[in-house]
PDB file of N, CA, C and O and ligand atoms in Angstrom:
ATOM      1  N   UNK R 421      36.280  11.829 -25.496  1.00  0.00           N
ATOM      2  CA  UNK R 421      35.636  11.525 -24.826  1.00  0.00           C
ATOM      3  C   UNK R 421      35.987  10.589 -23.557  1.00  0.00           C
ATOM      4  O   UNK R 421      36.748   9.444 -24.043  1.00  0.00           O
ATOM      5  N   UNK R 422      35.547  11.115 -22.059  1.00  0.00           N
ATOM      6  CA  UNK R 422      36.469  10.360 -20.772  1.00  0.00           C
ATOM      7  C   UNK R 422      35.714   9.516 -20.651  1.00  0.00           C
ATOM      8  O   UNK R 422      34.133   9.285 -21.349  1.00  0.00           O
ATOM      9  N   UNK R 423      35.612   8.641 -19.879  1.00  0.00           N
ATOM     10  CA  UNK R 423      35.098   7.600 -19.689  1.00  0.00           C
ATOM     11  C   UNK R 423      34.028   8.218 -18.518  1.00  0.00           C
ATOM     12  O   UNK R 423      32.701   8.213 -18.097  1.00  0.00           O
ATOM     13  N   UNK R 424      33.894   9.221 -18.008  1.00  0.00           N
ATOM     14  CA  UNK R 424      33.165  10.057 -16.405  1.00  0.00           C
ATOM     15  C   UNK R 424      31.964  10.112 -18.177  1.00  0.00           C
ATOM     16  O   UNK R 424      31.143  10.718 -16.746  1.00  0.00           O
ATOM     17  N   UNK R 425      31.951  11.092 -18.717  1.00  0.00           N
ATOM     18  CA  UNK R 425      31.853  11.090 -19.282  1.00  0.00           C
ATOM     19  C   UNK R 425      31.115  10.645 -20.533  1.00  0.00           C
ATOM     20  O   UNK R 425      29.368  11.084 -20.106  1.00  0.00           O
ATOM     21  N   UNK R 426      31.000   9.571 -20.746  1.00  0.00           N
ATOM     22  CA  UNK R 426      30.227   8.511 -20.732  1.00  0.00           C
ATOM     23  C   UNK R 426      29.628   8.224 -19.622  1.00  0.00           C
ATOM     24  O   UNK R 426      27.755   7.329 -20.481  1.00  0.00           O
ATOM     25  N   UNK R 427      30.089   8.308 -18.493  1.00  0.00           N
ATOM     26  CA  UNK R 427      29.075   6.594 -17.585  1.00  0.00           C
ATOM     27  C   UNK R 427      27.867   8.471 -18.102  1.00  0.00           C
ATOM     28  O   UNK R 427      26.652   8.156 -16.950  1.00  0.00           O
ATOM     29  N   UNK R 428      28.376  10.095 -17.522  1.00  0.00           N
ATOM     30  CA  UNK R 428      26.338  11.047 -17.413  1.00  0.00           C
ATOM     31  C   UNK R 428      26.270   9.853 -18.600  1.00  0.00           C
ATOM     32  O   UNK R 428      24.478  10.989 -18.227  1.00  0.00           O
ATOM     33  N   UNK R 429      26.577  10.115 -19.338  1.00  0.00           N
ATOM     34  CA  UNK R 429      25.609   9.948 -20.070  1.00  0.00           C
ATOM     35  C   UNK R 429      24.896   9.304 -20.297  1.00  0.00           C
ATOM     36  O   UNK R 429      23.488   8.833 -21.161  1.00  0.00           O
ATOM     37  N   UNK R 430      25.122   8.267 -20.760  1.00  0.00           N
ATOM     38  CA  UNK R 430      24.218   6.752 -19.307  1.00  0.00           C
ATOM     39  C   UNK R 430      23.273   6.554 -18.373  1.00  0.00           C
ATOM     40  O   UNK R 430      22.020   6.263 -18.421  1.00  0.00           O
ATOM     41  N   UNK R 431      23.242   7.781 -17.580  1.00  0.00           N
ATOM     42  CA  UNK R 431      23.269   7.867 -16.479  1.00  0.00           C
ATOM     43  C   UNK R 431      21.907   8.534 -17.452  1.00  0.00           C
ATOM     44  O   UNK R 431      20.865   8.261 -16.745  1.00  0.00           O
ATOM     45  N   UNK R 432      21.953   9.751 -18.043  1.00  0.00           N
ATOM     46  CA  UNK R 432      20.625  10.569 -18.259  1.00  0.00           C
ATOM     47  C   UNK R 432      19.784   9.741 -19.480  1.00  0.00           C
ATOM     48  O   UNK R 432      18.216  10.049 -18.817  1.00  0.00           O
ATOM     49  N   UNK R 433      20.300   9.983 -19.775  1.00  0.00           N
ATOM     50  CA  UNK R 433      19.698   7.758 -21.077  1.00  0.00           C
ATOM     51  C   UNK R 433      19.137   7.378 -19.664  1.00  0.00           C
ATOM     52  O   UNK R 433      17.289   7.032 -20.212  1.00  0.00           O
ATOM     53  N   UNK R 434      19.322   6.695 -18.950  1.00  0.00           N
ATOM     54  CA  UNK R 434      18.761   5.664 -18.445  1.00  0.00           C
ATOM     55  C   UNK R 434      17.039   6.816 -16.988  1.00  0.00           C
ATOM     56  O   UNK R 434      16.286   5.846 -17.220  1.00  0.00           O
ATOM     57  N   UNK R 435      17.819   7.451 -17.085  1.00  0.00           N
ATOM     58  CA  UNK R 435      16.218   8.911 -16.177  1.00  0.00           C
ATOM     59  C   UNK R 435      15.498   8.614 -17.128  1.00  0.00           C
ATOM     60  O   UNK R 435      14.687   8.503 -16.796  1.00  0.00           O
ATOM     61  N   UNK R 436      16.106   9.373 -18.548  1.00  0.00           N
ATOM     62  CA  UNK R 436      14.635   9.634 -19.372  1.00  0.00           C
ATOM     63  C   UNK R 436      13.879   8.292 -19.988  1.00  0.00           C
ATOM     64  O   UNK R 436      12.696   8.492 -20.022  1.00  0.00           O
ATOM     65  N   UNK R 437      14.253   7.374 -19.898  1.00  0.00           N
ATOM     66  CA  UNK R 437      13.968   5.925 -19.997  1.00  0.00           C
ATOM     67  C   UNK R 437      12.275   5.462 -18.745  1.00  0.00           C
ATOM     68  O   UNK R 437      11.655   5.120 -19.268  1.00  0.00           O
ATOM     69  N   UNK R 438      13.475   5.775 -17.554  1.00  0.00           N
ATOM     70  CA  UNK R 438      12.782   5.463 -15.995  1.00  0.00           C
ATOM     71  C   UNK R 438      11.468   6.919 -16.623  1.00  0.00           C
ATOM     72  O   UNK R 438      10.088   6.616 -16.052  1.00  0.00           O
ATOM     73  N   UNK R 439      11.551   7.768 -16.925  1.00  0.00           N
ATOM     74  CA  UNK R 439      10.341   8.924 -16.427  1.00  0.00           C
ATOM     75  C   UNK R 439       9.120   7.979 -17.889  1.00  0.00           C
ATOM     76  O   UNK R 439       8.022   8.594 -18.036  1.00  0.00           O
ATOM     77  N   UNK R 440       9.343   7.803 -18.865  1.00  0.00           N
ATOM     78  CA  UNK R 440       8.861   7.753 -20.386  1.00  0.00           C
ATOM     79  C   UNK R 440       7.667   6.467 -19.488  1.00  0.00           C
ATOM     80  O   UNK R 440       6.389   5.742 -20.124  1.00  0.00           O
ATOM     81  N   UNK R 441       8.105   5.774 -18.751  1.00  0.00           N
ATOM     82  CA  UNK R 441       7.568   3.896 -18.639  1.00  0.00           C
ATOM     83  C   UNK R 441       6.321   4.583 -17.585  1.00  0.00           C
ATOM     84  O   UNK R 441       5.780   3.752 -17.751  1.00  0.00           O
ATOM     85  N   UNK R 442       6.579   5.918 -17.004  1.00  0.00           N
ATOM     86  CA  UNK R 442       5.509   6.157 -16.113  1.00  0.00           C
ATOM     87  C   UNK R 442       4.208   6.289 -16.701  1.00  0.00           C
ATOM     88  O   UNK R 442       4.277   7.008 -17.355  1.00  0.00           O
ATOM     89  N   UNK R 443       3.136   5.145 -15.759  1.00  0.00           N
ATOM     90  CA  UNK R 443       1.432   5.643 -16.240  1.00  0.00           C
ATOM     91  C   UNK R 443       1.440   7.207 -15.809  1.00  0.00           C
ATOM     92  O   UNK R 443      -0.115   6.721 -16.550  1.00  0.00           O
ATOM     93  N   UNK R 444       2.726   7.412 -15.297  1.00  0.00           N
ATOM     94  CA  UNK R 444       1.093   8.241 -14.370  1.00  0.00           C
ATOM     95  C   UNK R 444       2.410  10.075 -14.683  1.00  0.00           C
ATOM     96  O   UNK R 444       3.028  10.479 -14.803  1.00  0.00           O
ATOM     97  N   UNK R 445       1.446  10.906 -15.601  1.00  0.00           N
ATOM     98  CA  UNK R 445       2.284  12.400 -16.478  1.00  0.00           C
ATOM     99  C   UNK R 445       1.719  12.786 -15.168  1.00  0.00           C
ATOM    100  O   UNK R 445       0.836  12.980 -14.818  1.00  0.00           O
ATOM    101  N   UNK R 446       2.657  13.745 -14.654  1.00  0.00           N
ATOM    102  CA  UNK R 446       1.916  14.897 -13.962  1.00  0.00           C
ATOM    103  C   UNK R 446       2.679  16.081 -14.265  1.00  0.00           C
ATOM    104  O   UNK R 446       4.267  16.741 -15.010  1.00  0.00           O
ATOM    105  N   UNK R 447       1.979  17.398 -14.586  1.00  0.00           N
ATOM    106  CA  UNK R 447       2.405  18.951 -15.681  1.00  0.00           C
ATOM    107  C   UNK R 447       2.896  19.727 -14.327  1.00  0.00           C
ATOM    108  O   UNK R 447       2.061  20.481 -14.050  1.00  0.00           O
ATOM    109  N   UNK R 448       4.508  19.596 -14.310  1.00  0.00           N
ATOM    110  CA  UNK R 448       4.914  19.896 -12.933  1.00  0.00           C
ATOM    111  C   UNK R 448       4.790  21.556 -12.733  1.00  0.00           C
ATOM    112  O   UNK R 448       4.295  22.541 -11.803  1.00  0.00           O
ATOM    113  N   UNK R 449       4.479  22.032 -13.978  1.00  0.00           N
ATOM    114  CA  UNK R 449       4.261  23.460 -14.784  1.00  0.00           C
ATOM    115  C   UNK R 449       3.338  23.982 -13.275  1.00  0.00           C
ATOM    116  O   UNK R 449       3.277  24.934 -13.551  1.00  0.00           O
ATOM    117  N   UNK R 450       2.063  22.880 -13.699  1.00  0.00           N
ATOM    118  CA  UNK R 450       1.422  23.476 -13.592  1.00  0.00           C
ATOM    119  C   UNK R 450       0.255  22.697 -12.392  1.00  0.00           C
ATOM    120  O   UNK R 450      -0.687  23.539 -11.593  1.00  0.00           O
ATOM    121  N   UNK R 451       1.600  22.222 -11.916  1.00  0.00           N
ATOM    122  CA  UNK R 451       0.674  22.090 -10.163  1.00  0.00           C
ATOM    123  C   UNK R 451       1.953  23.188  -9.119  1.00  0.00           C
ATOM    124  O   UNK R 451       2.433  23.393  -9.055  1.00  0.00           O
ATOM    125  N   UNK R 452       0.130  23.582  -7.889  1.00  0.00           N
ATOM    126  CA  UNK R 452       0.355  24.270  -7.520  1.00  0.00           C
ATOM    127  C   UNK R 452       0.942  24.042  -5.463  1.00  0.00           C
ATOM    128  O   UNK R 452       1.311  25.004  -4.862  1.00  0.00           O
ATOM    129  N   UNK R 453       0.517  23.228  -5.934  1.00  0.00           N
ATOM    130  CA  UNK R 453       1.487  21.696  -4.373  1.00  0.00           C
ATOM    131  C   UNK R 453       0.177  22.502  -3.163  1.00  0.00           C
ATOM    132  O   UNK R 453       1.000  22.230  -2.294  1.00  0.00           O
ATOM    133  N   UNK R 454      -0.906  21.574  -3.699  1.00  0.00           N
ATOM    134  CA  UNK R 454      -1.565  22.010  -2.348  1.00  0.00           C
ATOM    135  C   UNK R 454      -1.506  20.377  -1.767  1.00  0.00           C
ATOM    136  O   UNK R 454      -2.262  20.996  -1.011  1.00  0.00           O
ATOM    137  N   UNK R 455      -1.021  19.853  -2.237  1.00  0.00           N
ATOM    138  CA  UNK R 455      -0.800  18.521  -1.424  1.00  0.00           C
ATOM    139  C   UNK R 455      -1.584  17.644  -1.439  1.00  0.00           C
ATOM    140  O   UNK R 455      -1.899  15.879  -1.093  1.00  0.00           O
ATOM    141  N   UNK R 456      -3.081  18.036  -2.436  1.00  0.00           N
ATOM    142  CA  UNK R 456      -4.480  17.046  -2.337  1.00  0.00           C
ATOM    143  C   UNK R 456      -4.240  15.764  -2.992  1.00  0.00           C
ATOM    144  O   UNK R 456      -4.495  14.452  -3.054  1.00  0.00           O
ATOM    145  N   UNK R 457      -3.279  16.204  -3.743  1.00  0.00           N
ATOM    146  CA  UNK R 457      -3.499  14.089  -4.817  1.00  0.00           C
ATOM    147  C   UNK R 457      -2.177  12.976  -3.571  1.00  0.00           C
ATOM    148  O   UNK R 457      -3.187  12.189  -3.569  1.00  0.00           O
ATOM    149  N   UNK R 458      -1.417  14.078  -2.954  1.00  0.00           N
ATOM    150  CA  UNK R 458      -0.810  13.001  -2.489  1.00  0.00           C
ATOM    151  C   UNK R 458      -1.630  12.246  -1.024  1.00  0.00           C
ATOM    152  O   UNK R 458      -1.247  11.566  -0.357  1.00  0.00           O
ATOM    153  N   UNK R 459      -2.205  13.039  -0.580  1.00  0.00           N
ATOM    154  CA  UNK R 459      -3.209  12.866   0.246  1.00  0.00           C
ATOM    155  C   UNK R 459      -3.999  11.936   0.406  1.00  0.00           C
ATOM    156  O   UNK R 459      -4.399  10.831   0.764  1.00  0.00           O
ATOM    157  N   UNK R 460      -4.833  12.831  -0.523  1.00  0.00           N
ATOM    158  CA  UNK R 460      -5.693  11.796  -1.308  1.00  0.00           C
ATOM    159  C   UNK R 460      -5.690   9.527  -1.854  1.00  0.00           C
ATOM    160  O   UNK R 460      -6.457   9.319  -1.983  1.00  0.00           O
ATOM    161  N   UNK R 461      -4.736  10.159  -2.708  1.00  0.00           N
ATOM    162  CA  UNK R 461      -3.693   8.635  -2.450  1.00  0.00           C
ATOM    163  C   UNK R 461      -3.445   7.003  -2.336  1.00  0.00           C
ATOM    164  O   UNK R 461      -3.239   8.000  -0.852  1.00  0.00           O
ATOM    165  N   UNK R 462      -4.806   6.944  -2.206  1.00  0.00           N
ATOM    166  CA  UNK R 462      -5.129   4.938  -1.026  1.00  0.00           C
ATOM    167  C   UNK R 462      -3.849   4.280  -0.985  1.00  0.00           C
ATOM    168  O   UNK R 462      -3.586   3.416  -0.589  1.00  0.00           O
ATOM    169  N   UNK R 463      -2.544   4.283  -2.048  1.00  0.00           N
ATOM    170  CA  UNK R 463      -1.363   3.149  -2.051  1.00  0.00           C
ATOM    171  C   UNK R 463      -0.094   4.499  -2.025  1.00  0.00           C
ATOM    172  O   UNK R 463       0.589   4.049  -2.283  1.00  0.00           O
ATOM    173  N   UNK R 464      -0.375   5.327  -1.383  1.00  0.00           N
ATOM    174  CA  UNK R 464       0.766   6.245  -0.714  1.00  0.00           C
ATOM    175  C   UNK R 464       2.152   6.322  -2.547  1.00  0.00           C
ATOM    176  O   UNK R 464       3.126   6.268  -2.276  1.00  0.00           O
ATOM    177  N   UNK R 465       1.794   6.381  -3.165  1.00  0.00           N
ATOM    178  CA  UNK R 465       2.152   6.461  -4.496  1.00  0.00           C
ATOM    179  C   UNK R 465       2.584   7.641  -5.045  1.00  0.00           C
ATOM    180  O   UNK R 465       3.911   7.898  -5.565  1.00  0.00           O
ATOM    181  N   UNK R 466       2.102   8.728  -4.431  1.00  0.00           N
ATOM    182  CA  UNK R 466       2.606  10.844  -4.833  1.00  0.00           C
ATOM    183  C   UNK R 466       3.299  11.236  -3.362  1.00  0.00           C
ATOM    184  O   UNK R 466       3.010  11.185  -2.782  1.00  0.00           O
ATOM    185  N   UNK R 467       4.493  12.046  -3.916  1.00  0.00           N
ATOM    186  CA  UNK R 467       5.126  12.781  -2.197  1.00  0.00           C
ATOM    187  C   UNK R 467       5.036  14.524  -3.512  1.00  0.00           C
ATOM    188  O   UNK R 467       5.205  14.144  -3.863  1.00  0.00           O
ATOM    189  N   UNK R 468       5.257  15.027  -2.286  1.00  0.00           N
ATOM    190  CA  UNK R 468       5.646  15.975  -2.510  1.00  0.00           C
ATOM    191  C   UNK R 468       6.776  15.849  -2.412  1.00  0.00           C
ATOM    192  O   UNK R 468       7.371  16.155  -1.622  1.00  0.00           O
ATOM    193  N   UNK R 469       7.737  17.176  -3.219  1.00  0.00           N
ATOM    194  CA  UNK R 469       9.122  17.031  -3.890  1.00  0.00           C
ATOM    195  C   UNK R 469       8.871  18.515  -4.518  1.00  0.00           C
ATOM    196  O   UNK R 469       8.949  18.901  -5.354  1.00  0.00           O
ATOM    197  N   UNK R 470      10.125  19.026  -3.614  1.00  0.00           N
ATOM    198  CA  UNK R 470      10.224  20.476  -3.820  1.00  0.00           C
ATOM    199  C   UNK R 470       9.180  21.423  -4.232  1.00  0.00           C
ATOM    200  O   UNK R 470       8.690  21.512  -5.061  1.00  0.00           O
ATOM    201  N   UNK R 471       8.053  20.866  -3.669  1.00  0.00           N
ATOM    202  CA  UNK R 471       6.562  22.110  -3.478  1.00  0.00           C
ATOM    203  C   UNK R 471       5.989  21.463  -4.839  1.00  0.00           C
ATOM    204  O   UNK R 471       4.428  22.140  -4.789  1.00  0.00           O
ATOM    205  N   UNK R 472       6.087  19.917  -5.323  1.00  0.00           N
ATOM    206  CA  UNK R 472       5.556  20.107  -6.342  1.00  0.00           C
ATOM    207  C   UNK R 472       5.249  17.954  -6.381  1.00  0.00           C
ATOM    208  O   UNK R 472       5.963  17.248  -5.637  1.00  0.00           O
ATOM    209  N   UNK R 473       4.229  17.929  -6.681  1.00  0.00           N
ATOM    210  CA  UNK R 473       4.209  16.604  -6.788  1.00  0.00           C
ATOM    211  C   UNK R 473       4.749  15.781  -7.355  1.00  0.00           C
ATOM    212  O   UNK R 473       4.744  15.857  -8.560  1.00  0.00           O
ATOM    213  N   UNK R 474       4.905  13.514  -7.005  1.00  0.00           N
ATOM    214  CA  UNK R 474       6.176  13.930  -7.905  1.00  0.00           C
ATOM    215  C   UNK R 474       5.319  12.384  -7.508  1.00  0.00           C
ATOM    216  O   UNK R 474       5.064  11.788  -6.526  1.00  0.00           O
ATOM    217  N   UNK R 475       5.851  11.479  -7.955  1.00  0.00           N
ATOM    218  CA  UNK R 475       5.667   9.986  -8.319  1.00  0.00           C
ATOM    219  C   UNK R 475       6.463   9.140  -7.685  1.00  0.00           C
ATOM    220  O   UNK R 475       8.306   9.796  -7.716  1.00  0.00           O
ATOM    221  N   UNK R 476       6.734   8.452  -6.302  1.00  0.00           N
ATOM    222  CA  UNK R 476       7.836   8.067  -6.116  1.00  0.00           C
ATOM    223  C   UNK R 476       7.136   6.237  -5.344  1.00  0.00           C
ATOM    224  O   UNK R 476       8.277   5.535  -5.994  1.00  0.00           O
ATOM    225  N   UNK R 477       6.496   5.845  -6.296  1.00  0.00           N
ATOM    226  CA  UNK R 477       5.917   4.593  -6.321  1.00  0.00           C
ATOM    227  C   UNK R 477       5.292   3.795  -7.214  1.00  0.00           C
ATOM    228  O   UNK R 477       3.934   4.016  -6.745  1.00  0.00           O
ATOM    229  N   UNK R 478       5.674   4.227  -8.266  1.00  0.00           N
ATOM    230  CA  UNK R 478       4.279   3.715  -9.544  1.00  0.00           C
ATOM    231  C   UNK R 478       4.108   2.293  -9.639  1.00  0.00           C
ATOM    232  O   UNK R 478       3.422   2.361  -9.705  1.00  0.00           O
ATOM    233  N   UNK R 479       4.498   1.585  -9.034  1.00  0.00           N
ATOM    234  CA  UNK R 479       4.207  -0.540  -8.985  1.00  0.00           C
ATOM    235  C   UNK R 479       2.849  -0.022  -8.170  1.00  0.00           C
ATOM    236  O   UNK R 479       2.178  -1.124  -8.056  1.00  0.00           O
ATOM    237  N   UNK R 480       2.856   0.896  -7.242  1.00  0.00           N
ATOM    238  CA  UNK R 480       1.549   0.590  -6.030  1.00  0.00           C
ATOM    239  C   UNK R 480       0.013   1.685  -6.539  1.00  0.00           C
ATOM    240  O   UNK R 480      -0.533   1.763  -5.745  1.00  0.00           O
ATOM    241  N   UNK R 481       0.708   2.153  -7.589  1.00  0.00           N
ATOM    242  CA  UNK R 481      -0.082   2.823  -8.089  1.00  0.00           C
ATOM    243  C   UNK R 481      -1.482   1.745  -8.812  1.00  0.00           C
ATOM    244  O   UNK R 481      -1.487   0.662  -9.968  1.00  0.00           O
ATOM    245  N   UNK R 482      -2.920   1.769  -8.048  1.00  0.00           N
ATOM    246  CA  UNK R 482      -4.142   1.230  -8.988  1.00  0.00           C
ATOM    247  C   UNK R 482      -4.639   1.173  -9.523  1.00  0.00           C
ATOM    248  O   UNK R 482      -6.114   0.596 -10.579  1.00  0.00           O
ATOM    249  N   UNK R 483      -3.903   3.011 -10.075  1.00  0.00           N
ATOM    250  CA  UNK R 483      -5.376   3.066 -11.672  1.00  0.00           C
ATOM    251  C   UNK R 483      -6.456   3.556 -10.905  1.00  0.00           C
ATOM    252  O   UNK R 483      -7.625   3.766 -12.054  1.00  0.00           O
ATOM    253  N   UNK R 484      -7.137   3.151  -9.411  1.00  0.00           N
ATOM    254  CA  UNK R 484      -8.175   4.071  -9.394  1.00  0.00           C
ATOM    255  C   UNK R 484      -8.086   5.871 -10.230  1.00  0.00           C
ATOM    256  O   UNK R 484      -9.547   6.039  -9.855  1.00  0.00           O
ATOM    257  N   UNK R 485      -7.401   6.968 -10.847  1.00  0.00           N
ATOM    258  CA  UNK R 485      -7.334   7.844 -11.201  1.00  0.00           C
ATOM    259  C   UNK R 485      -8.196   8.838  -9.058  1.00  0.00           C
ATOM    260  O   UNK R 485      -8.630   9.926 -10.284  1.00  0.00           O
ATOM    261  N   UNK R 486      -8.393   8.505  -8.961  1.00  0.00           N
ATOM    262  CA  UNK R 486      -8.691   9.266  -7.407  1.00  0.00           C
ATOM    263  C   UNK R 486      -7.756  10.622  -7.251  1.00  0.00           C
ATOM    264  O   UNK R 486      -8.228  12.013  -7.447  1.00  0.00           O
ATOM    265  N   UNK R 487      -6.383  10.438  -7.536  1.00  0.00           N
ATOM    266  CA  UNK R 487      -5.474  11.948  -7.794  1.00  0.00           C
ATOM    267  C   UNK R 487      -6.068  13.278  -8.786  1.00  0.00           C
ATOM    268  O   UNK R 487      -5.836  14.492  -8.454  1.00  0.00           O
ATOM    269  N   UNK R 488      -6.624  12.120 -10.324  1.00  0.00           N
ATOM    270  CA  UNK R 488      -6.926  12.871 -10.847  1.00  0.00           C
ATOM    271  C   UNK R 488      -8.105  13.322 -10.748  1.00  0.00           C
ATOM    272  O   UNK R 488      -7.901  15.319 -11.558  1.00  0.00           O
ATOM    273  N   UNK R 489      -8.414  12.981 -10.270  1.00  0.00           N
ATOM    274  CA  UNK R 489      -9.865  13.882 -10.650  1.00  0.00           C
ATOM    275  C   UNK R 489     -10.358  14.942  -8.680  1.00  0.00           C
ATOM    276  O   UNK R 489     -10.881  15.561  -8.878  1.00  0.00           O
ATOM    277  N   UNK R 490      -9.468  14.873  -7.781  1.00  0.00           N
ATOM    278  CA  UNK R 490      -9.156  16.100  -7.222  1.00  0.00           C
ATOM    279  C   UNK R 490      -7.917  17.368  -7.601  1.00  0.00           C
ATOM    280  O   UNK R 490      -7.713  17.518  -6.750  1.00  0.00           O
ATOM    281  N   UNK R 491      -7.103  16.680  -8.079  1.00  0.00           N
ATOM    282  CA  UNK R 491      -6.306  18.279  -8.325  1.00  0.00           C
ATOM    283  C   UNK R 491      -7.200  19.429  -9.822  1.00  0.00           C
ATOM    284  O   UNK R 491      -7.483  19.108 -10.041  1.00  0.00           O
ATOM    285  N   UNK R 492      -6.343  20.427  -8.675  1.00  0.00           N
ATOM    286  CA  UNK R 492      -7.714  21.387  -9.052  1.00  0.00           C
ATOM    287  C   UNK R 492      -6.718  21.878 -10.470  1.00  0.00           C
ATOM    288  O   UNK R 492      -8.145  22.267 -10.881  1.00  0.00           O
ATOM    289  N   UNK R 493      -6.109  21.757 -10.367  1.00  0.00           N
ATOM    290  CA  UNK R 493      -5.524  22.474 -11.974  1.00  0.00           C
ATOM    291  C   UNK R 493      -5.337  21.189 -12.218  1.00  0.00           C
ATOM    292  O   UNK R 493      -5.015  21.234 -14.042  1.00  0.00           O
ATOM    293  N   UNK R 494      -5.923  19.892 -12.836  1.00  0.00           N
ATOM    294  CA  UNK R 494      -5.913  18.274 -14.536  1.00  0.00           C
ATOM    295  C   UNK R 494      -4.279  18.501 -14.704  1.00  0.00           C
ATOM    296  O   UNK R 494      -3.964  18.555 -15.291  1.00  0.00           O
ATOM    297  N   UNK R 495      -3.164  18.980 -13.764  1.00  0.00           N
ATOM    298  CA  UNK R 495      -1.901  17.898 -13.742  1.00  0.00           C
ATOM    299  C   UNK R 495      -1.375  16.790 -13.956  1.00  0.00           C
ATOM    300  O   UNK R 495      -1.053  16.536 -14.663  1.00  0.00           O
ATOM    301  N   UNK R 496      -3.021  16.490 -13.529  1.00  0.00           N
ATOM    302  CA  UNK R 496      -2.461  14.902 -13.456  1.00  0.00           C
ATOM    303  C   UNK R 496      -2.973  13.578 -14.854  1.00  0.00           C
ATOM    304  O   UNK R 496      -4.403  13.709 -14.581  1.00  0.00           O
ATOM    305  N   UNK R 497      -2.318  12.916 -14.808  1.00  0.00           N
ATOM    306  CA  UNK R 497      -3.150  12.106 -16.087  1.00  0.00           C
ATOM    307  C   UNK R 497      -2.538  10.715 -15.823  1.00  0.00           C
ATOM    308  O   UNK R 497      -1.713  10.669 -15.772  1.00  0.00           O
ATOM    309  N   UNK R 498      -3.163   9.710 -15.435  1.00  0.00           N
ATOM    310  CA  UNK R 498      -2.242   8.767 -15.231  1.00  0.00           C
ATOM    311  C   UNK R 498      -3.550   7.213 -16.608  1.00  0.00           C
ATOM    312  O   UNK R 498      -4.735   7.677 -16.879  1.00  0.00           O
ATOM    313  N   UNK R 499      -3.180   6.323 -16.859  1.00  0.00           N
ATOM    314  CA  UNK R 499      -2.862   5.931 -18.920  1.00  0.00           C
ATOM    315  C   UNK R 499      -2.881   5.036 -17.733  1.00  0.00           C
ATOM    316  O   UNK R 499      -3.091   4.020 -17.025  1.00  0.00           O
TER     317      UNK R 499
HETATM  318  S1  SF4 O 335      -4.781   6.818  -9.493  1.00  0.00           S
HETATM  319 FE1  SF4 O 335      -4.936   6.260  -7.963  1.00  0.00          FE
HETATM  320  S2  SF4 O 335      -3.431   4.634  -6.740  1.00  0.00           S
HETATM  321 FE2  SF4 O 335      -2.917   5.545  -9.280  1.00  0.00          FE
HETATM  322  S3  SF4 O 335      -1.371   7.379  -7.512  1.00  0.00           S
HETATM  323 FE3  SF4 O 335      -3.388   7.555  -8.065  1.00  0.00          FE
HETATM  324  S4  SF4 O 335      -4.466   7.753  -6.644  1.00  0.00           S
HETATM  325 FE4  SF4 O 335      -2.972   6.752  -6.243  1.00  0.00          FE
HETATM  326  S1  SF4 O 336      -3.829  17.964  -6.453  1.00  0.00           S
HETATM  327 FE1  SF4 O 336      -2.701  18.921  -8.823  1.00  0.00          FE
HETATM  328  S2  SF4 O 336      -1.937  21.175  -7.460  1.00  0.00           S
HETATM  329 FE2  SF4 O 336      -2.169  19.610  -6.060  1.00  0.00          FE
HETATM  330  S3  SF4 O 336       0.574  18.456  -5.227  1.00  0.00           S
HETATM  331 FE3  SF4 O 336      -1.377  17.737  -6.395  1.00  0.00          FE
HETATM  332  S4  SF4 O 336      -0.808  17.606  -8.755  1.00  0.00           S
HETATM  333 FE4  SF4 O 336      -0.218  19.565  -7.119  1.00  0.00          FE
END
C-alpha cells in the first residue's frame, strides 16, 4: 500500500467519525428538498446541498427541534 492510499483511508475514517458525532440525523433518501427546515431553523444550522438538506454548523444547533416539526417527510431526527 502506497502512502497515497493510506492518506485516503485515514481521511475517510475521519469523515465517518464526524458524521457519527453529529446529533442531527437527516434521512437523505426521504428528503424532497423543500427547504422548509433550512428556512425555519433560527440558528442557520442547515443548508441546501445538491437539493438535499444538510448540516453546515451542528455547533450552532440549540436542539429546538423546529426542523423536525416542520419537515413534511419526517426526515430529521435531533437527539
Ligand atoms: S433543532 Fe433547532 S437549532 Fe437545531 S437544526 Fe433544528 S431548527 Fe436548527
Ligand atoms: S424539510 Fe424535510 S424534506 Fe424539506 S428540505 Fe428539510 S429535510 Fe428535506
